[in-house]
Coordinates of N, CA and C and ligand atoms in Angstrom, one line a residue:
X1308 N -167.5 -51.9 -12.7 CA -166.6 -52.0 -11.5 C -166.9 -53.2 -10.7
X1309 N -165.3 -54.0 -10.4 CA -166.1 -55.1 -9.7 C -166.4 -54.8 -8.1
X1310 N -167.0 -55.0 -7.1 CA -167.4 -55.5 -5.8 C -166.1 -54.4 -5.2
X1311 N -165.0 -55.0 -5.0 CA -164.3 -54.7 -4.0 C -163.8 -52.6 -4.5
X1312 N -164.0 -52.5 -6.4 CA -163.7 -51.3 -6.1 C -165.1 -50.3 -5.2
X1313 N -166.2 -50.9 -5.8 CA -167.2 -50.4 -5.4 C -167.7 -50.0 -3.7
X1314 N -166.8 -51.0 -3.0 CA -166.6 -51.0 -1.8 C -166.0 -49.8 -1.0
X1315 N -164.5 -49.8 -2.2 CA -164.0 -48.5 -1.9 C -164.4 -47.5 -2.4
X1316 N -165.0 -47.2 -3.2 CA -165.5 -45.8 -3.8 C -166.4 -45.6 -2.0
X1317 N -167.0 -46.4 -2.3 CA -168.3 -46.4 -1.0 C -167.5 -45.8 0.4
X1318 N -166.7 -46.1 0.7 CA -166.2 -45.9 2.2 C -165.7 -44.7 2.1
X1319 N -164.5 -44.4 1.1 CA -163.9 -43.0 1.0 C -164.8 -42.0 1.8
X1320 N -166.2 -42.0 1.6 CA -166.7 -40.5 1.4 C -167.1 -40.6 2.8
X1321 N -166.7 -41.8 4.0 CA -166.6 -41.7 5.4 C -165.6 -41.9 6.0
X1322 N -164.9 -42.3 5.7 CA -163.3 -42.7 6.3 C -162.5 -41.9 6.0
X1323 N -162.3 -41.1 5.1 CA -160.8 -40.8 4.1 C -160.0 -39.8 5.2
X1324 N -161.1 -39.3 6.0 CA -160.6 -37.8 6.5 C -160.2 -38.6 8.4
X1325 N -160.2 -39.7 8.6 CA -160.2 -40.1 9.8 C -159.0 -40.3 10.6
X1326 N -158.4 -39.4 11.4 CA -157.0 -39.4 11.5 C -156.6 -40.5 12.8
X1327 N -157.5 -41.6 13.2 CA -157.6 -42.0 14.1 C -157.1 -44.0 14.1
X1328 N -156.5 -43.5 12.3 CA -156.0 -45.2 12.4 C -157.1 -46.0 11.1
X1329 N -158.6 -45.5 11.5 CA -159.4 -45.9 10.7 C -159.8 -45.4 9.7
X1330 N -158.9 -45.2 8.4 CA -159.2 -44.7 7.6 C -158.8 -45.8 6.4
X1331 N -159.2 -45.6 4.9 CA -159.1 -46.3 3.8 C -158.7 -47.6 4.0
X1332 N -156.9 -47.2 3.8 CA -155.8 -48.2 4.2 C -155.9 -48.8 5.8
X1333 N -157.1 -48.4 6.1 CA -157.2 -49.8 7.2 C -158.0 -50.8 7.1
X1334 N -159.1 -50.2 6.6 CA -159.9 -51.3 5.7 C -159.5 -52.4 4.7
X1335 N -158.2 -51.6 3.7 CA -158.2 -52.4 2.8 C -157.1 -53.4 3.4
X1336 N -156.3 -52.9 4.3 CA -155.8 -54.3 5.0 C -155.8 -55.3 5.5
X1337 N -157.5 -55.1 5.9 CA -158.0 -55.7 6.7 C -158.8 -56.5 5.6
X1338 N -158.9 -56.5 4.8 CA -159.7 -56.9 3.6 C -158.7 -58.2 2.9
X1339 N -157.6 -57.5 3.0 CA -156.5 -58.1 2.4 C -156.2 -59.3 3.4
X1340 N -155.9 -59.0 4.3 CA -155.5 -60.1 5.7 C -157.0 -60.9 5.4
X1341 N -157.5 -60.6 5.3 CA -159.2 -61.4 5.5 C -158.5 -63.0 4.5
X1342 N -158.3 -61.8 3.4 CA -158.5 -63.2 2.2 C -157.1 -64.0 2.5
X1343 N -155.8 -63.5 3.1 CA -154.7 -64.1 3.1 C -154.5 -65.3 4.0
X1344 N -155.7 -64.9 5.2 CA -156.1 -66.0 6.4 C -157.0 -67.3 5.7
X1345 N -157.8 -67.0 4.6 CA -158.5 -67.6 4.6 C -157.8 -68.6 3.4
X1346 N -156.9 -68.2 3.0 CA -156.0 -68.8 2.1 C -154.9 -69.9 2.7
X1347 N -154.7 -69.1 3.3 CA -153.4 -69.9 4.9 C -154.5 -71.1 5.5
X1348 N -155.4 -71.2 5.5 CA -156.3 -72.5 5.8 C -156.8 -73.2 5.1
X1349 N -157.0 -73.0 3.9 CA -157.5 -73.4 2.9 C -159.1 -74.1 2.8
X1350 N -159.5 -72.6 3.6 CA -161.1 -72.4 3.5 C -161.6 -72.1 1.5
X1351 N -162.4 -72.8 1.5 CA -163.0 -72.8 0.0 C -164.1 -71.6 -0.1
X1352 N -164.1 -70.8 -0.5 CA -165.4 -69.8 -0.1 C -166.1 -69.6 -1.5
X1353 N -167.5 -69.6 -1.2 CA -168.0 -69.3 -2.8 C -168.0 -67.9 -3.5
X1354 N -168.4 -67.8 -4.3 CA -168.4 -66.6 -5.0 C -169.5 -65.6 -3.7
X1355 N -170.4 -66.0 -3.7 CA -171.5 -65.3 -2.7 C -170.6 -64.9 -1.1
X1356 N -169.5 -66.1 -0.8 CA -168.5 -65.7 0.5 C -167.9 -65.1 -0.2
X1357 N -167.2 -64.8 -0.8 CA -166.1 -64.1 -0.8 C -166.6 -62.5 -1.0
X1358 N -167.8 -62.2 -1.3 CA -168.3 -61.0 -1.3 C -168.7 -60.8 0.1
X1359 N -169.6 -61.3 0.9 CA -169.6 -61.2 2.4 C -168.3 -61.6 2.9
X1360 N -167.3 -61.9 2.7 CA -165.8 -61.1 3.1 C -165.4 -60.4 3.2
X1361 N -165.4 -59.8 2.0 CA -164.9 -58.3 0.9 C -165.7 -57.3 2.1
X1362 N -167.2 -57.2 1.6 CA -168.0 -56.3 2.3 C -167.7 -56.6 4.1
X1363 N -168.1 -57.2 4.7 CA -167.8 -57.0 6.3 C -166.6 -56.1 6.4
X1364 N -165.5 -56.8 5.4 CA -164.0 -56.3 6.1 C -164.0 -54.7 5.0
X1365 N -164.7 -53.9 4.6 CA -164.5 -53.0 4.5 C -165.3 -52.0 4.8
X1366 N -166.2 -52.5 5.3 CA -167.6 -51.6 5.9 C -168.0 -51.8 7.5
X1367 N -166.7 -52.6 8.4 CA -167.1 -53.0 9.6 C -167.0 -51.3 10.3
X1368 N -166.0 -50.4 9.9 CA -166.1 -49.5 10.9 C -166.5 -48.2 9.9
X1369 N -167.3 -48.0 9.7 CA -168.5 -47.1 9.1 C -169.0 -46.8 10.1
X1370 N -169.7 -48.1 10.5 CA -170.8 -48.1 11.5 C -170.5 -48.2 13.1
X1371 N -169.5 -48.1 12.9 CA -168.7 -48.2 14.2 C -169.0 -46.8 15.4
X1372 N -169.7 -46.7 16.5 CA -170.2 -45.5 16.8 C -168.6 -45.4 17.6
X1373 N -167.6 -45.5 17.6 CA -166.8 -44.7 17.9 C -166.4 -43.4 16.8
X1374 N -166.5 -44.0 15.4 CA -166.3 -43.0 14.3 C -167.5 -42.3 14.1
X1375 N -168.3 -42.5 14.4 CA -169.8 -41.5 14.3 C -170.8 -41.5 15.2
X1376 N -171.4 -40.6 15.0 CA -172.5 -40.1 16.1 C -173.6 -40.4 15.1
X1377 N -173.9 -41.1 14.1 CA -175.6 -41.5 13.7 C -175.2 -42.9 13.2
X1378 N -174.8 -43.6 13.9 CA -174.9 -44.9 13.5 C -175.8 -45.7 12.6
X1379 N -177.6 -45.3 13.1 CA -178.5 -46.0 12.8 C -178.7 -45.4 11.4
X1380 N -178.1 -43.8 11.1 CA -178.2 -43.5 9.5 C -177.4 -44.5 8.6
X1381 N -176.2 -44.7 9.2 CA -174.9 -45.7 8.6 C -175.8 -46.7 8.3
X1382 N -175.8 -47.3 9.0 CA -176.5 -48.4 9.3 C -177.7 -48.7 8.0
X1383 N -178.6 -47.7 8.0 CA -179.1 -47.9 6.4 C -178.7 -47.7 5.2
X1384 N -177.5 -47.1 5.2 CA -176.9 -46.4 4.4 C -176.1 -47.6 3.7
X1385 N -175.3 -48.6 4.7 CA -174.6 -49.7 4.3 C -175.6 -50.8 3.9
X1386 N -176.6 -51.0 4.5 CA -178.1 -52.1 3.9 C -178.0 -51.7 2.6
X1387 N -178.3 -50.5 2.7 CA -178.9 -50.1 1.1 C -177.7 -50.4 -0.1
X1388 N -176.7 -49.9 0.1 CA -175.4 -50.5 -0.5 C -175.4 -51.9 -1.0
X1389 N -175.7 -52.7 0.5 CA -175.5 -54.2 0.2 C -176.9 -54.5 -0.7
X1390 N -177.7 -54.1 -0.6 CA -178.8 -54.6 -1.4 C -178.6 -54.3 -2.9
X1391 N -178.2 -52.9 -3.3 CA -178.1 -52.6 -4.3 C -177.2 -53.5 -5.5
X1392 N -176.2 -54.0 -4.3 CA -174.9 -54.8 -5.2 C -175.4 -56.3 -4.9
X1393 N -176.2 -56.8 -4.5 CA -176.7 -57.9 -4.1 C -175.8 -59.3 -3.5
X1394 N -175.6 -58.3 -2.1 CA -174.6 -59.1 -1.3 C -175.6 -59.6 0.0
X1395 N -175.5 -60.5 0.5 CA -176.3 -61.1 1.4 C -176.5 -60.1 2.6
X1396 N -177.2 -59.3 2.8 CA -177.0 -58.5 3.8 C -177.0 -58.8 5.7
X1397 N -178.3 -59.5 5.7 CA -178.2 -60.7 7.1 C -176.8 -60.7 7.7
X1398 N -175.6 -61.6 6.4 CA -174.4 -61.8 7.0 C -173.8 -61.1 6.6
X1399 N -173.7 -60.0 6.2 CA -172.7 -58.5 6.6 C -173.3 -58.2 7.8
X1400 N -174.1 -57.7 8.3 CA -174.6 -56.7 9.2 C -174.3 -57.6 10.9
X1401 N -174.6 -59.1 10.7 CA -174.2 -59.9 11.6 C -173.1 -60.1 11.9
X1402 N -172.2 -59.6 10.6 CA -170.6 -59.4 11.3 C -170.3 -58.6 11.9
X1403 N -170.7 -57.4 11.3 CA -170.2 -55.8 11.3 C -170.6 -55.3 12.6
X1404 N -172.0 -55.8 12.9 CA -172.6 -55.8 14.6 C -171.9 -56.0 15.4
X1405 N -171.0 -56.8 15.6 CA -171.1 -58.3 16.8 C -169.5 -58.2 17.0
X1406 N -168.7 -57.2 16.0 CA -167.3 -58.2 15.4 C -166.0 -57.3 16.6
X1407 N -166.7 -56.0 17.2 CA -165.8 -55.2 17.7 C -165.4 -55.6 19.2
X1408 N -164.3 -55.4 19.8 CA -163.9 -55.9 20.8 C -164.8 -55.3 21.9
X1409 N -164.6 -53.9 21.7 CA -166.2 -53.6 22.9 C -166.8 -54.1 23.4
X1410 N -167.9 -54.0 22.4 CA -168.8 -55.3 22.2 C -168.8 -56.7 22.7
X1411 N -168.0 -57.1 22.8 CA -167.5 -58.3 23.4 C -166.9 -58.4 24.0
X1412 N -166.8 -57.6 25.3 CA -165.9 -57.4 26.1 C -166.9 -57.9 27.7
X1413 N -168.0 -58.1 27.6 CA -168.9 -58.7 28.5 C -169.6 -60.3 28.4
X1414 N -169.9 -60.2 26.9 CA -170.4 -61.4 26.7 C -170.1 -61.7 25.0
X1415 N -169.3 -62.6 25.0 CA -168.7 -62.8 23.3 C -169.7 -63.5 22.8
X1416 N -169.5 -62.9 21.6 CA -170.3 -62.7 20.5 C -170.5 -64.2 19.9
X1417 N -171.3 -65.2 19.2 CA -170.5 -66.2 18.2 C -170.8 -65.4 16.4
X1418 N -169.9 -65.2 16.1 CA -169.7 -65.3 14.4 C -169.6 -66.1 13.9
X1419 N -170.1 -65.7 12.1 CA -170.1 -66.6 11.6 C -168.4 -67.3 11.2
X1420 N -168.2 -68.2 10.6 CA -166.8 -68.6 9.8 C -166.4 -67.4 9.4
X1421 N -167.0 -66.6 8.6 CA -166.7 -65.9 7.6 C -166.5 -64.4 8.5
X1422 N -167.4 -64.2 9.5 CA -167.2 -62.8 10.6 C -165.6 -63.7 11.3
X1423 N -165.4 -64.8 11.3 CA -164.5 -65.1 12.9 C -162.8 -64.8 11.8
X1424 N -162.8 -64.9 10.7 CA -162.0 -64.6 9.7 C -161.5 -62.8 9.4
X1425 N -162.7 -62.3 9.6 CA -162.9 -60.4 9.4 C -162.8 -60.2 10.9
X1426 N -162.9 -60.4 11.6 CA -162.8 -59.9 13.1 C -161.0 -60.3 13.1
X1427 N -160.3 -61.4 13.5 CA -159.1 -62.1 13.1 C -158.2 -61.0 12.3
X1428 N -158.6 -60.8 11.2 CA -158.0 -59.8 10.2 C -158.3 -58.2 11.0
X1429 N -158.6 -57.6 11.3 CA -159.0 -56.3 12.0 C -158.2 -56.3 13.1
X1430 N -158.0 -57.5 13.9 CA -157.4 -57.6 15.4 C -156.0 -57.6 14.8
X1431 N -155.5 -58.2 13.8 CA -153.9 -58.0 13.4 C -153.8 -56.7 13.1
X1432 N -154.6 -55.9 12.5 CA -154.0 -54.7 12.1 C -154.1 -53.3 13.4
X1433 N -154.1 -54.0 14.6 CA -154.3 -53.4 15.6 C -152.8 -54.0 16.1
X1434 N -151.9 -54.6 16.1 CA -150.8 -55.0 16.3 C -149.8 -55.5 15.2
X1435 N -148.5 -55.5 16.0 CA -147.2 -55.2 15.0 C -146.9 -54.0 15.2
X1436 N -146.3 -53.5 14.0 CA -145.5 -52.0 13.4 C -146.4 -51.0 13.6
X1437 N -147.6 -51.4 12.7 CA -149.0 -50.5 12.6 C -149.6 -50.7 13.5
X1438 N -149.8 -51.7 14.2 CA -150.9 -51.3 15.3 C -150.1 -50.6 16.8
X1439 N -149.1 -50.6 16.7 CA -148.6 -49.4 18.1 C -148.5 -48.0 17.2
X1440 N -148.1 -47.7 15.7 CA -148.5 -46.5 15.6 C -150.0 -46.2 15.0
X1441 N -151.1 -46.8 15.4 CA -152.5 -46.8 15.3 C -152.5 -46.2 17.0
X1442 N -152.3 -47.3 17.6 CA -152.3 -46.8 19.4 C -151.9 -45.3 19.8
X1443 N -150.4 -45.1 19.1 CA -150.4 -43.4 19.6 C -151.2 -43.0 19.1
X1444 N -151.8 -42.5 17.5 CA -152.3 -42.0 16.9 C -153.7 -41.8 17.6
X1445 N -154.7 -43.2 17.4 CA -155.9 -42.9 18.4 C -156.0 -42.5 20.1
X1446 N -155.0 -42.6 20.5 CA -154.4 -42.1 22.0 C -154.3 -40.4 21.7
X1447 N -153.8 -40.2 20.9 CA -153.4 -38.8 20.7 C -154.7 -37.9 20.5
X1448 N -155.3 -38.4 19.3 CA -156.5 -38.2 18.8 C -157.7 -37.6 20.4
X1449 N -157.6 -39.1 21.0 CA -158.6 -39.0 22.3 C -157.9 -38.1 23.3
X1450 N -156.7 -37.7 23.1 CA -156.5 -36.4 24.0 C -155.7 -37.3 25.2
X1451 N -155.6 -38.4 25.0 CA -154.3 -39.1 26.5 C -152.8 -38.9 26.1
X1452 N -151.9 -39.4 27.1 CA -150.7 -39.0 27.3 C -150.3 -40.5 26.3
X1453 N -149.1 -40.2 26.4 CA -148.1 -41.4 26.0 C -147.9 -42.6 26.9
X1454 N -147.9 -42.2 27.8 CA -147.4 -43.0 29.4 C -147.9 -41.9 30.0
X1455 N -148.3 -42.7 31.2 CA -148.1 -41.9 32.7 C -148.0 -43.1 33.9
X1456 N -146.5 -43.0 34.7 CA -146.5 -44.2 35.5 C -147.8 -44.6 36.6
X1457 N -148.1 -43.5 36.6 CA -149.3 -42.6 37.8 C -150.5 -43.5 37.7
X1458 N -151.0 -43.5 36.3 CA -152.3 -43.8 35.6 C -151.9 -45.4 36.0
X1459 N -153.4 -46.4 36.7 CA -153.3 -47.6 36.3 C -153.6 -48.6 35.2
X1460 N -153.7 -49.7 35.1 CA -154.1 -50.1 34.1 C -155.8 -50.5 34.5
X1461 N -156.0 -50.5 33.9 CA -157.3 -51.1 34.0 C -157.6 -52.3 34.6
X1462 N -158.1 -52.9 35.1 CA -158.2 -54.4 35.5 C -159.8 -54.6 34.7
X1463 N -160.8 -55.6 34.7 CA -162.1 -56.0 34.3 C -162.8 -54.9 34.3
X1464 N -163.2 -54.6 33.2 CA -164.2 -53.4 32.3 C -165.0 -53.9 31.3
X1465 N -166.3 -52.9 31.6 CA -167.3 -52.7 30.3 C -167.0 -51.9 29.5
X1466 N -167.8 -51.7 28.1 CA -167.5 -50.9 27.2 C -167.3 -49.7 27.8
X1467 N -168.5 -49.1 28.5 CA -168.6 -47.7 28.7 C -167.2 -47.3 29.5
X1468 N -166.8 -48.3 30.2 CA -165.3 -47.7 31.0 C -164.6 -47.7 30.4
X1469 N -164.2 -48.8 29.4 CA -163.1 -49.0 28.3 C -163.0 -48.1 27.3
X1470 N -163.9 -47.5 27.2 CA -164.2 -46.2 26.0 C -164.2 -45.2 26.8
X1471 N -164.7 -44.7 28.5 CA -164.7 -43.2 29.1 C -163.1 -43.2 29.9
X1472 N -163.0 -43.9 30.6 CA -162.0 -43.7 31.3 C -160.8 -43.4 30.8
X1473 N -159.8 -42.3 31.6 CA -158.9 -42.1 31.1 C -157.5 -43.1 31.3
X1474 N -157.1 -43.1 30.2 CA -156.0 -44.3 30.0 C -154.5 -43.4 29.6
X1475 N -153.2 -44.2 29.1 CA -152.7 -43.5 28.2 C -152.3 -44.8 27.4
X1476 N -151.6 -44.8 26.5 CA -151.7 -45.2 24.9 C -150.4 -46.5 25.1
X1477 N -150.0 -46.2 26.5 CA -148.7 -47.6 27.0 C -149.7 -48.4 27.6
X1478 N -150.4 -48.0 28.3 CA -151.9 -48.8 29.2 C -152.4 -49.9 28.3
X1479 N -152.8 -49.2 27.1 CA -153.4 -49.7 25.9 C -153.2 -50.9 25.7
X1480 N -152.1 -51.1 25.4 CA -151.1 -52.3 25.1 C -151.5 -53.1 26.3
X1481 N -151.4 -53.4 27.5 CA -152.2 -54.3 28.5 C -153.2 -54.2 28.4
X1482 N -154.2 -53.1 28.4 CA -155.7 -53.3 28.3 C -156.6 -54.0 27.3
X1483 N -155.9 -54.0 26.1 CA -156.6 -54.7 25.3 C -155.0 -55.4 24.4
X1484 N -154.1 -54.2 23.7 CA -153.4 -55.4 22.3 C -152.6 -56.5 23.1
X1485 N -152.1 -56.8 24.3 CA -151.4 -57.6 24.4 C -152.1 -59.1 24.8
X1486 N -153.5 -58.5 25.0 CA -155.0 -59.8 25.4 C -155.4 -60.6 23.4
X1487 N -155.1 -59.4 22.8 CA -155.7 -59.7 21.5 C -155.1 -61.3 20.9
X1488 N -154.1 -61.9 21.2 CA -153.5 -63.3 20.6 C -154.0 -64.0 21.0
X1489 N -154.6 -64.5 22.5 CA -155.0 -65.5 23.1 C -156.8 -65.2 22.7
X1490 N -157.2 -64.6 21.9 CA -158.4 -64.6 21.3 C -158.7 -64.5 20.0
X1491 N -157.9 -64.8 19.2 CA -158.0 -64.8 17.6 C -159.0 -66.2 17.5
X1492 N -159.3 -65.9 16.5 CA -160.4 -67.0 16.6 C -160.0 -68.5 15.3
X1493 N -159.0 -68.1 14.2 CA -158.5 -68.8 13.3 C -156.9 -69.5 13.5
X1494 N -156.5 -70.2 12.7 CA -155.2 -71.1 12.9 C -154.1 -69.9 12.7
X1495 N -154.5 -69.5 11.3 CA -153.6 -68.3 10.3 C -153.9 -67.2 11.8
X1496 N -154.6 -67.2 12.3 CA -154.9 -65.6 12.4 C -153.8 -65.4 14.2
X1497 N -154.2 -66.8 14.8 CA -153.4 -66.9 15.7 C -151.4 -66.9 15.4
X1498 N -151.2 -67.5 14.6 CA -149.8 -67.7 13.9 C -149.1 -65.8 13.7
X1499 N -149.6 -65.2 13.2 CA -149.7 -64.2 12.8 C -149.7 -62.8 14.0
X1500 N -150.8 -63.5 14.8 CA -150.8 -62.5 16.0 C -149.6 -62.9 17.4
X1501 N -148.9 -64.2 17.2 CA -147.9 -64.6 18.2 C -146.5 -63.6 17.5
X1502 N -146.6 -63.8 16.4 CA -145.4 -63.0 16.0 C -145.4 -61.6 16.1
X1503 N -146.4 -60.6 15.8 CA -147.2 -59.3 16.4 C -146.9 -58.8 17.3
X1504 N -147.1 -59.8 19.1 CA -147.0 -59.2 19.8 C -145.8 -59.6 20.6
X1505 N -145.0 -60.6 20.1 CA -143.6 -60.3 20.6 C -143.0 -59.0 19.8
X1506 N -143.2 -58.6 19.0 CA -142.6 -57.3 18.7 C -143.1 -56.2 19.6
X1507 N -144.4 -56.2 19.5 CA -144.6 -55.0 20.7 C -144.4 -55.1 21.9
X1508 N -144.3 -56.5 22.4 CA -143.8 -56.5 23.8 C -142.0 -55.9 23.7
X1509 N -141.6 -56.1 22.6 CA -140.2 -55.6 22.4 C -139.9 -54.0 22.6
X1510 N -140.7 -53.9 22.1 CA -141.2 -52.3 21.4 C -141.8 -51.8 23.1
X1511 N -142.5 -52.7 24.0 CA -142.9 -51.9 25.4 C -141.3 -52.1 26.1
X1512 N -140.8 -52.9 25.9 CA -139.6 -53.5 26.7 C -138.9 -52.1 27.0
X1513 N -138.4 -51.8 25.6 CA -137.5 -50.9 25.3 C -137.7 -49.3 25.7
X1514 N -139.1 -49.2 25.4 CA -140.2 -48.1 26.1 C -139.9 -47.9 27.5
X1515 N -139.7 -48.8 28.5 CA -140.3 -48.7 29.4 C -138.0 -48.0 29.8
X1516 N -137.5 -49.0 29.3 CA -136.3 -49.2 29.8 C -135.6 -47.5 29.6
X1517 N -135.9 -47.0 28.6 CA -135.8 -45.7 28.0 C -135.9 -45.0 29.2
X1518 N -137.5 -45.4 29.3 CA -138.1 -44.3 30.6 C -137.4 -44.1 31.7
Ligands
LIG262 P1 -163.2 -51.9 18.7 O1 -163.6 -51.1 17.5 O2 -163.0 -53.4 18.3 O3 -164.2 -51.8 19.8 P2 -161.3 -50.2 19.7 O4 -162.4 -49.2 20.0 O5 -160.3 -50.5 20.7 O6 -161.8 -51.5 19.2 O7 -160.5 -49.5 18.4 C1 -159.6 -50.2 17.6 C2 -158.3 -49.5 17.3 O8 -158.2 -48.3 18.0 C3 -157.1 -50.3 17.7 O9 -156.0 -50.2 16.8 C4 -156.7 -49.7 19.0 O10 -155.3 -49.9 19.3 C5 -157.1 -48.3 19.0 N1 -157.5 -47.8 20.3 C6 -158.7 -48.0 20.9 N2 -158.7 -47.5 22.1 C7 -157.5 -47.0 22.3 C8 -156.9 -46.3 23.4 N3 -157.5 -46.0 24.5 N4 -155.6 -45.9 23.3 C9 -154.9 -46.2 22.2 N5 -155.4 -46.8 21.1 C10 -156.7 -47.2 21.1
LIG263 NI1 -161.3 -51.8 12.2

């Protein structure tokens, strides 16, 4: 089996049941977008990158303690994976760490080439078509409304508020997807996210006008 099925066998048995956006087919799009950005630049990657591609972009939200409450199990669980298949582990774990917007929502991270490509790829599939129905879906999930005129938006937050406070899933879209373009970190990845979020700005337009 090569690398990338192995990857997927690997995640299924934590993702598959995840009704929150993050499951299988978010990975593998994200995997897929990885390698299509890095093609659109015509980055050269070696055999050894293109496996710490593969792996970050399918193992970044395993570990993600929004999806679980024992991270630090994950966490060896994914080492031991990467060691077994002998993928550089250092630079998985250095992406997979560092790559989530949380996280960097106080003091940004630097990644490597190869994380600023997997982060890039993950933030597209958070916008467009799929990422506003990702937004209801984890909105729905977390128990908020669709809208509420009432509810503000957020202005400057840390993780802990961005993650406790109550929002609804129109908020969202200002709070974080419509910030996500002016912080792509690649050429492809920027190109990609300008087209994204004029649709969803279309898509709030129309929302709002309904209302
Ligand atoms: P990260 O994992 O990078 O910290 P998030 O926790 O924001 O980022 O989760 C990523 C995905 O979950 C995105 O598609 C995003 O739209 C969705 N999401 C996160 N928080 C919310 C929220 N409060 N309402 C709607 N969707 C959300
Ligand atoms: Ni993700």
């Amino acid at each position: 089996m090569d690398i990338e099925n192995k990857l997927v066998q690997f995640i299924k048995k934590y993702m598959s049941e995840d009704p929150t956006g993050h499951d299988v087919y978010h990975s593998k799009r994200v995997a897929k977008m990885a390698k299509k950005l890095v093609n659109f630049d015509k980055l050269t990657l070696s055999e050894e990158e293109v496996k710490i591609l593969l792996s970050a972009s399918y193992l970044h939200d395993v570990i993600d303690d929004k999806l679980t409450e024992s991270k630090d199990i994950r966490i060896k669980e994914v080492e031991k994976f990467l060691v077994d298949n002998h993928v550089d582990v250092d630079a998985v774990m250095d992406i997979i760490l560092n790559m989530s917007y949380s996280d960097n929502l106080k003091n940004k991270k630097k990644l490597s080439t190869i994380g600023q490509y997997v982060q890039d790829a993950d933030r597209l599939d958070a916008l467009g078509a799929i990422g506003i129905a990702r937004a209801f879906a984890y909105g729905g999930h977390k128990g908020n409304l669709i809208y509420d005129p009432e509810i503000n938006i957020k202005k400057d937050f840390d993780k802990e508020t961005y993650r406790s406070q109550k929002s609804t899933s129109v908020n969202h879209f200002y709070e974080k997807l419509f910030k996500l373009k002016d912080l792509m970190n690649t050429n492809s990845g920027k190109k990609i996210a300008a087209k994204r979020t004029a649709f969803m700005e279309d898509f709030i337009a129309e929302f709002k006008e309904e209302w």
